[in-house]
XYZ file of C-alpha atoms in Angstrom:
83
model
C -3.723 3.240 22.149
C -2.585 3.913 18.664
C -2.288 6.962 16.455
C -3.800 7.145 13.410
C -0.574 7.298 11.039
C -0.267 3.449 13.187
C -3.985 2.322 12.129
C -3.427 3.881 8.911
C 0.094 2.059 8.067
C -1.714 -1.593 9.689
C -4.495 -1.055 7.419
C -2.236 -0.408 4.294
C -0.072 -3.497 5.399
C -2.915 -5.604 5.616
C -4.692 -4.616 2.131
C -1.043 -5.286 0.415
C -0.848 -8.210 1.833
C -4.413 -9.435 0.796
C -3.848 -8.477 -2.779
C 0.224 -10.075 -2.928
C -1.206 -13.438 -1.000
C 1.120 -12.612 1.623
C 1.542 -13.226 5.271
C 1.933 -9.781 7.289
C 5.387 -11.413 8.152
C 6.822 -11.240 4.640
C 6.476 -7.475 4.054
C 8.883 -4.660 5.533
C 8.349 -1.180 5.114
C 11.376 -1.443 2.630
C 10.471 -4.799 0.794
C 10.066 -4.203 -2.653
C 6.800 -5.460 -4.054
C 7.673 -6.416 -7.132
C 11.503 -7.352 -6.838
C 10.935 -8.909 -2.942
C 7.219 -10.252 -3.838
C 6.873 -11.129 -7.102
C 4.052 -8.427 -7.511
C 3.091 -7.469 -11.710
C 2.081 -3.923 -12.616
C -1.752 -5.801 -12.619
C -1.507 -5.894 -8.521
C -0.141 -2.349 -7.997
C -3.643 -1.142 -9.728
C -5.239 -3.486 -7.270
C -3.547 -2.023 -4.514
C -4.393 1.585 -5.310
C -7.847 0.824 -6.192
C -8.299 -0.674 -2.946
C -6.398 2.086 -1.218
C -8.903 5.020 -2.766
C -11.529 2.357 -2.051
C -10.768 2.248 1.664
C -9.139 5.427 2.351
C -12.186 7.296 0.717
C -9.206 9.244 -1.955
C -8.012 9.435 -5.261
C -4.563 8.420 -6.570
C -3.305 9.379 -9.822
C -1.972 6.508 -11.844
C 1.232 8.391 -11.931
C 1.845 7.634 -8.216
C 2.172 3.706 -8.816
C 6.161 4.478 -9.659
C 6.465 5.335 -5.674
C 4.662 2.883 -4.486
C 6.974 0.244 -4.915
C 7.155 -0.440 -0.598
C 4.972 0.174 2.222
C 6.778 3.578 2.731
C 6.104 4.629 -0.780
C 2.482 3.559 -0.425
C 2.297 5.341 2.976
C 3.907 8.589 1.178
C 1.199 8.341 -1.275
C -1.736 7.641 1.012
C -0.922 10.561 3.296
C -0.277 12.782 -0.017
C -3.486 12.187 -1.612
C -5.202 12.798 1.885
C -4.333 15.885 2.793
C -1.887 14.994 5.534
């Protein structure tokens, strides 16, 4: 059975790798999206539209500085949920 930080972080993994074209593989909690992946400042909005999209929350532009890993996008996530 998993927890729901574990859904929550798979389901985070998998809608930044949807958006960066990647394969679940290629991203680490640490990788950096843009350094690592190639990502441009265009994707990071994608990713945190999709995030407030899925996670039913709101993320303040300001946040996309953080998010530069799964960890920071986690952080973020959990922030902007209450948790």
């Amino acid at each position: 059975m998993t927890t729901s930080a574990e859904s929550t972080s798979e389901k985070i993994k998998e809608i930044v790798c949807d958006i960066l074209e990647l394969e679940e593989g290629e991203v680490t909690e640490s990788s950096l999206f843009k350094e690592d992946h190639g990502a441009d400042s265009l994707r990071a909005i994608e990713i945190l539209a999709a995030l407030e999209k899925h996670f039913h929350v709101v993320i303040d532009q300001a946040e996309l500085g953080r998010m530069v890993n799964l960890k920071g996008v986690e952080e973020v996530v959990a922030e902007a949920a209450g948790k």
